[in-house]
Structure formats: C-alpha cells, structure tokens
mmCIF file of C-alpha atoms in Angstrom:
data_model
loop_
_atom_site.group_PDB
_atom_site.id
_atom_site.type_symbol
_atom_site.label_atom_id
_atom_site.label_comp_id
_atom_site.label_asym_id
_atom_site.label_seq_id
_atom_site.Cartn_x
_atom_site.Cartn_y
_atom_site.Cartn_z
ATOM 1 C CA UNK A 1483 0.000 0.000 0.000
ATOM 2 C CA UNK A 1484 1.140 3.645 -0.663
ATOM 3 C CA UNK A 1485 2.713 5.212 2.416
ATOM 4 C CA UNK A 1486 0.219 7.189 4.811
ATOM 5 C CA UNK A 1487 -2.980 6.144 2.403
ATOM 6 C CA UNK A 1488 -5.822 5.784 4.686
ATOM 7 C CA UNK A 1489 -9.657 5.640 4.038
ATOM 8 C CA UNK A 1490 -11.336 8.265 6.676
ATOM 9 C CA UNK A 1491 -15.172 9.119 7.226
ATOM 10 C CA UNK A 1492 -16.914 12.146 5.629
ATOM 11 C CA UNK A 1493 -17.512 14.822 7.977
ATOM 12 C CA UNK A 1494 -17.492 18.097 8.163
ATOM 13 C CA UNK A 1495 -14.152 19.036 8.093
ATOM 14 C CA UNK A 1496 -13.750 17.450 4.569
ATOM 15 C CA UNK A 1497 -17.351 17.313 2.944
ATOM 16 C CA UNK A 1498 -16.212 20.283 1.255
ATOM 17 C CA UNK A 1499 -12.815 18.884 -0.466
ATOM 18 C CA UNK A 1500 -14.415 15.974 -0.765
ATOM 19 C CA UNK A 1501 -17.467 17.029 -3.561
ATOM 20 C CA UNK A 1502 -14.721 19.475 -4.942
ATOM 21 C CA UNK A 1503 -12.911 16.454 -6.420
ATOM 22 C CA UNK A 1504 -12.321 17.012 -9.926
ATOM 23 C CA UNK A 1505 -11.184 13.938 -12.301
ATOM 24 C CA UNK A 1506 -9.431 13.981 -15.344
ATOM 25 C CA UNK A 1507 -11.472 15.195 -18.463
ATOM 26 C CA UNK A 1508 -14.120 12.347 -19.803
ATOM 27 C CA UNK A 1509 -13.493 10.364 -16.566
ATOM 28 C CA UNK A 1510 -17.163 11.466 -14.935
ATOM 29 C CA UNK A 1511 -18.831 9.209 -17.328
ATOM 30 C CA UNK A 1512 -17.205 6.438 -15.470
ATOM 31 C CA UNK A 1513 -18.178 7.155 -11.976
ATOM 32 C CA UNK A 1514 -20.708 9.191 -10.223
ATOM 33 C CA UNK A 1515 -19.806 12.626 -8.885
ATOM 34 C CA UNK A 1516 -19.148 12.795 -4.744
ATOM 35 C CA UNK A 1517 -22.344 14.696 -4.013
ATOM 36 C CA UNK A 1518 -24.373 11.931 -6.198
ATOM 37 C CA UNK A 1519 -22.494 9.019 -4.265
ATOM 38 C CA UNK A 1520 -23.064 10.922 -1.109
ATOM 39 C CA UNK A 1521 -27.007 11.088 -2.062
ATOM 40 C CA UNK A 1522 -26.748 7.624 -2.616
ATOM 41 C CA UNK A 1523 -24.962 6.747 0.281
ATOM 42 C CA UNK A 1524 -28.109 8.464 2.631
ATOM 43 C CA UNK A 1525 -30.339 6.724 0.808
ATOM 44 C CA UNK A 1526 -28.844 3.271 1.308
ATOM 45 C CA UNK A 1527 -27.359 3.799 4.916
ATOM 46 C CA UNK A 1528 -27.582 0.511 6.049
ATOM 47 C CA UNK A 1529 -24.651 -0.648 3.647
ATOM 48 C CA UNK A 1530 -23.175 2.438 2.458
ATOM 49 C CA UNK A 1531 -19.739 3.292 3.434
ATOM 50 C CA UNK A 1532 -18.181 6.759 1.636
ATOM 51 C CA UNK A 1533 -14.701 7.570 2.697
ATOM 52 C CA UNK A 1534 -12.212 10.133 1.619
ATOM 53 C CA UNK A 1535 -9.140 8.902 0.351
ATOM 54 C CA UNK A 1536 -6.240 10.161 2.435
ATOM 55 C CA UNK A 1537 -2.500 10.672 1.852
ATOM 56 C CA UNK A 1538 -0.762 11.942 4.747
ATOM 57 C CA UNK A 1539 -3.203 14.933 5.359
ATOM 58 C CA UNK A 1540 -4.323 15.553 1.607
ATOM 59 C CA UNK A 1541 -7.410 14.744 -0.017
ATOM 60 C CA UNK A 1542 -6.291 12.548 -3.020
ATOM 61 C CA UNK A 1543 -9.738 10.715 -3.380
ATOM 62 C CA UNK A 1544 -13.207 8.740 -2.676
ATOM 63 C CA UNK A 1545 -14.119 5.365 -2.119
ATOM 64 C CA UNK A 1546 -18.134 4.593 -1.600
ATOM 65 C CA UNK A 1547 -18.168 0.673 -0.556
ATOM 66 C CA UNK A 1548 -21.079 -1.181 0.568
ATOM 67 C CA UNK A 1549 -21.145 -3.809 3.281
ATOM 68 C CA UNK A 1550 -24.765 -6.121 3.503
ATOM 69 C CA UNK A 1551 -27.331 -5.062 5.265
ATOM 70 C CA UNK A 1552 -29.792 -6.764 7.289
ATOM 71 C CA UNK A 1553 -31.238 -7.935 5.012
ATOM 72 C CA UNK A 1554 -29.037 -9.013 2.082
ATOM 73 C CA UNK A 1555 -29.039 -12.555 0.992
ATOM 74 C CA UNK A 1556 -25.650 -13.248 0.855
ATOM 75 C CA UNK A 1557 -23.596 -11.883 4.312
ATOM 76 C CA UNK A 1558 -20.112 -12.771 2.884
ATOM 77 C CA UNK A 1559 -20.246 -10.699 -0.154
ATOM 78 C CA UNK A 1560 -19.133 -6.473 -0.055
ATOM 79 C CA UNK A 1561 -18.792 -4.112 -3.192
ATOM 80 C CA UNK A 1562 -16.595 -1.192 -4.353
ATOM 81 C CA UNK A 1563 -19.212 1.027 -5.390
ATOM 82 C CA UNK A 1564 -17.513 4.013 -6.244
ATOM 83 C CA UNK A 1565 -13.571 4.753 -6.525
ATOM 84 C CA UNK A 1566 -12.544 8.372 -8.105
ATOM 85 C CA UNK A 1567 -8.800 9.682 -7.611
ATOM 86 C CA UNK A 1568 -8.319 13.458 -8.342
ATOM 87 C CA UNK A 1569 -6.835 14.380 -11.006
ATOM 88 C CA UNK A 1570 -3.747 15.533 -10.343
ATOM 89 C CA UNK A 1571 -3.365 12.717 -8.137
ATOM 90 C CA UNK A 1572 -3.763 9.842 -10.250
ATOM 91 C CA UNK A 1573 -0.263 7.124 -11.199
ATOM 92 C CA UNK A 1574 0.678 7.482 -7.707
ATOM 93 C CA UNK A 1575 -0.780 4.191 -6.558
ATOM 94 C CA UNK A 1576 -3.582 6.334 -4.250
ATOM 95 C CA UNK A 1577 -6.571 4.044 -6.262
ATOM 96 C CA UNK A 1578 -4.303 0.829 -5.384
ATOM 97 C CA UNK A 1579 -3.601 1.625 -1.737
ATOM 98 C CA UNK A 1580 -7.358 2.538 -1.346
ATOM 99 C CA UNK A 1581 -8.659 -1.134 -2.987
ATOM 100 C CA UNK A 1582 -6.086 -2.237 -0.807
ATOM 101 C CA UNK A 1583 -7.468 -0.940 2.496
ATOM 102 C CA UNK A 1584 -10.960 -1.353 1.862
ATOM 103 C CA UNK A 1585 -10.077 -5.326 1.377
ATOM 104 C CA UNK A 1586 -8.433 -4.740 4.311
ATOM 105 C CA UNK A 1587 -12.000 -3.610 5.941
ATOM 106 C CA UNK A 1588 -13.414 -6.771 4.169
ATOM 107 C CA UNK A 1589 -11.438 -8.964 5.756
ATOM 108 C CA UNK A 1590 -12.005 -7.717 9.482
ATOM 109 C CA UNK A 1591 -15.552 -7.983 8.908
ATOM 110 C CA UNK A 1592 -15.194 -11.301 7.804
ATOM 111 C CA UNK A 1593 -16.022 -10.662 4.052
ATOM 112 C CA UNK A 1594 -15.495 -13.453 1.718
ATOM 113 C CA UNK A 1595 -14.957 -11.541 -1.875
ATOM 114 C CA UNK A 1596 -15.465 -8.195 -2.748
ATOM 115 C CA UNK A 1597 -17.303 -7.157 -6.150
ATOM 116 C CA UNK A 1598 -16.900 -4.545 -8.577
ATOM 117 C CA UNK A 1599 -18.588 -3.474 -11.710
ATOM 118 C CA UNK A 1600 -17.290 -1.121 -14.707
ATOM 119 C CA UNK A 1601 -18.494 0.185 -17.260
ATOM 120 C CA UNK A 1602 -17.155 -0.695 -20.677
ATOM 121 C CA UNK A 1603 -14.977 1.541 -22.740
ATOM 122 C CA UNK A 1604 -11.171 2.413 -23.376
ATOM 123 C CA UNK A 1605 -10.249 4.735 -21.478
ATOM 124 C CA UNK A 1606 -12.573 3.014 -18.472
ATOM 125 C CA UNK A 1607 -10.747 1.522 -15.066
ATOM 126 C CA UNK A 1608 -11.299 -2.117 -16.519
ATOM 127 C CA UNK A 1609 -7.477 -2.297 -16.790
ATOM 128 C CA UNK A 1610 -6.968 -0.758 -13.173
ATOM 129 C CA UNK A 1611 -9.072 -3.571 -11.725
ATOM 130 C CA UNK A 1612 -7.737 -6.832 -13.814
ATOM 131 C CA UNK A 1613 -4.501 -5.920 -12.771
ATOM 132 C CA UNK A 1614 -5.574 -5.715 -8.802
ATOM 133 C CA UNK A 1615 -6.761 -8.806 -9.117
ATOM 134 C CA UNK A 1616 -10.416 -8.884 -10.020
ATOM 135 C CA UNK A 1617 -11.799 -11.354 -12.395
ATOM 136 C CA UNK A 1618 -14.809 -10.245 -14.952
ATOM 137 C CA UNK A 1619 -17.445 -12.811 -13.813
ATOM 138 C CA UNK A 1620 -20.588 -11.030 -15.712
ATOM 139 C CA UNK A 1621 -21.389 -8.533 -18.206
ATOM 140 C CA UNK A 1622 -23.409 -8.164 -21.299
ATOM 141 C CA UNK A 1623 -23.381 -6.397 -24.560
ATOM 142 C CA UNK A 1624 -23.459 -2.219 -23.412
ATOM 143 C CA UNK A 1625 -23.453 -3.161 -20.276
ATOM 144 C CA UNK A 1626 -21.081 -2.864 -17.140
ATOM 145 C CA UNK A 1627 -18.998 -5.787 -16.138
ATOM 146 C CA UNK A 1628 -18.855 -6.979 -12.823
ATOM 147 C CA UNK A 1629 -15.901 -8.471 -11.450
ATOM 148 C CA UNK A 1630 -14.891 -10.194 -8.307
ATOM 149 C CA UNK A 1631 -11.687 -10.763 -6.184
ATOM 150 C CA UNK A 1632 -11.747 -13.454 -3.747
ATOM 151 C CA UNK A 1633 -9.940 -12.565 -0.072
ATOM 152 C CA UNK A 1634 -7.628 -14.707 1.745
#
C-alpha cells in the first residue's frame, strides 16, 4: 500500500474537499460525482460506506463501498461502489492503496470476496481492476462488467 494512504469518514471538516474532487477530463462518465455518491450513500445507509481517500493529510480521493445489510441474501459478499482519484493525483498508486485498504476492511468484517462493476470503454478503469486482481465474472453487450476478487 502507498505510504500514509488511509480511508477516513466524511464529515465536516472534509465534505467540502471531498465534492470538490475534480477527475481527469471524460473520466465522470465512469463514476458518479461525490455529491451523487453521497445522495446515494443516505439513501442506502444501512450498507453504504463513503470515505475520503487520504494521503498523509491531503485529499487525493473517494471510495463509496457497501457492506450487507440486514437484510441481504448473501452476508459474505461487499462491493466497491464508487472509486474516483483526483486528477492531479492519479499514477501514484492512491486508487491501489485505497482497494487495498478497503479489502483490508473486508477482511475484518469477515467478508469473503469483494465485487466490482465497470463500465465498458477504453479509457474506463477495466485495466486498473484486472490488474488488482479482479476477475470479470458477468457482463453483457453495453453493459457494465462486474468483477470479483476473492480474499484470503
């Protein structure tokens, strides 16, 4: 993991920073603003869990997992909902580190795989993902792929 990366709550102090994060141009139609995520993450608070992406004390990022809920079927599953690394942040391993510690998460809650899904396209984080480890294990024609990475 990157030195002094660190997944932290949204709050107050950094609510601010946090929906000021700008990505790299044509990026947004690959992942949901911070204020939409952060709607989204009210909505579903029973499994929602946004953090800032920290580095030492600057804002590099935002990570939206999901743990189940009460009521989810399957107890041993989490998702990566949402991952976006500022733009003049990104090569620096930041989106790594912050997989990294959200597996990390997984595993003390006693997760058994962690899923992601991505949207096709080129310039997409399809790439970023295969090489951390996930595996496609669905998708369809237009449609995002959802991929899987089993913890040890």
């Amino acid at each position: 993991m990157s030195t002094g990366v660190r997944l932290e709550p949204i709050g107050p102090e950094n609510v601010d920073d946090a929906c000021g994060l700008e990505l790299l141009p044509g990026q947004e139609k690959y992942v949901a603003s911070v204020a939409r995520s952060l709607a989204d993450a009210y909505i579903h608070q029973e499994m929602a869990w946004p953090r800032v992406v920290m580095a030492g004390s600057v804002l590099v990022g935002f990570l939206m997992g999901a743990f189940p809920g009460p009521t989810q079927a399957d107890a041993r599953t989490c998702g990566i909902w949402r991952l976006a690394i500022a733009a003049g942040h990104q090569g620096r391993g930041y989106g790594s580190a912050a997989v990294e510690a959200f597996c990390a998460e997984a595993r003390a809650r006693g997760m058994r795989r962690v899923l992601v899904q991505w949207a096709p396209g080129g310039s997409g984080p399809e790439g970023f993902y295969l090489r951390l480890g996930f595996r496609p294990i669905s998708s369809g024609p237009g449609r995002e792929t959802t991929g899987e990475v089993l913890l040890t």
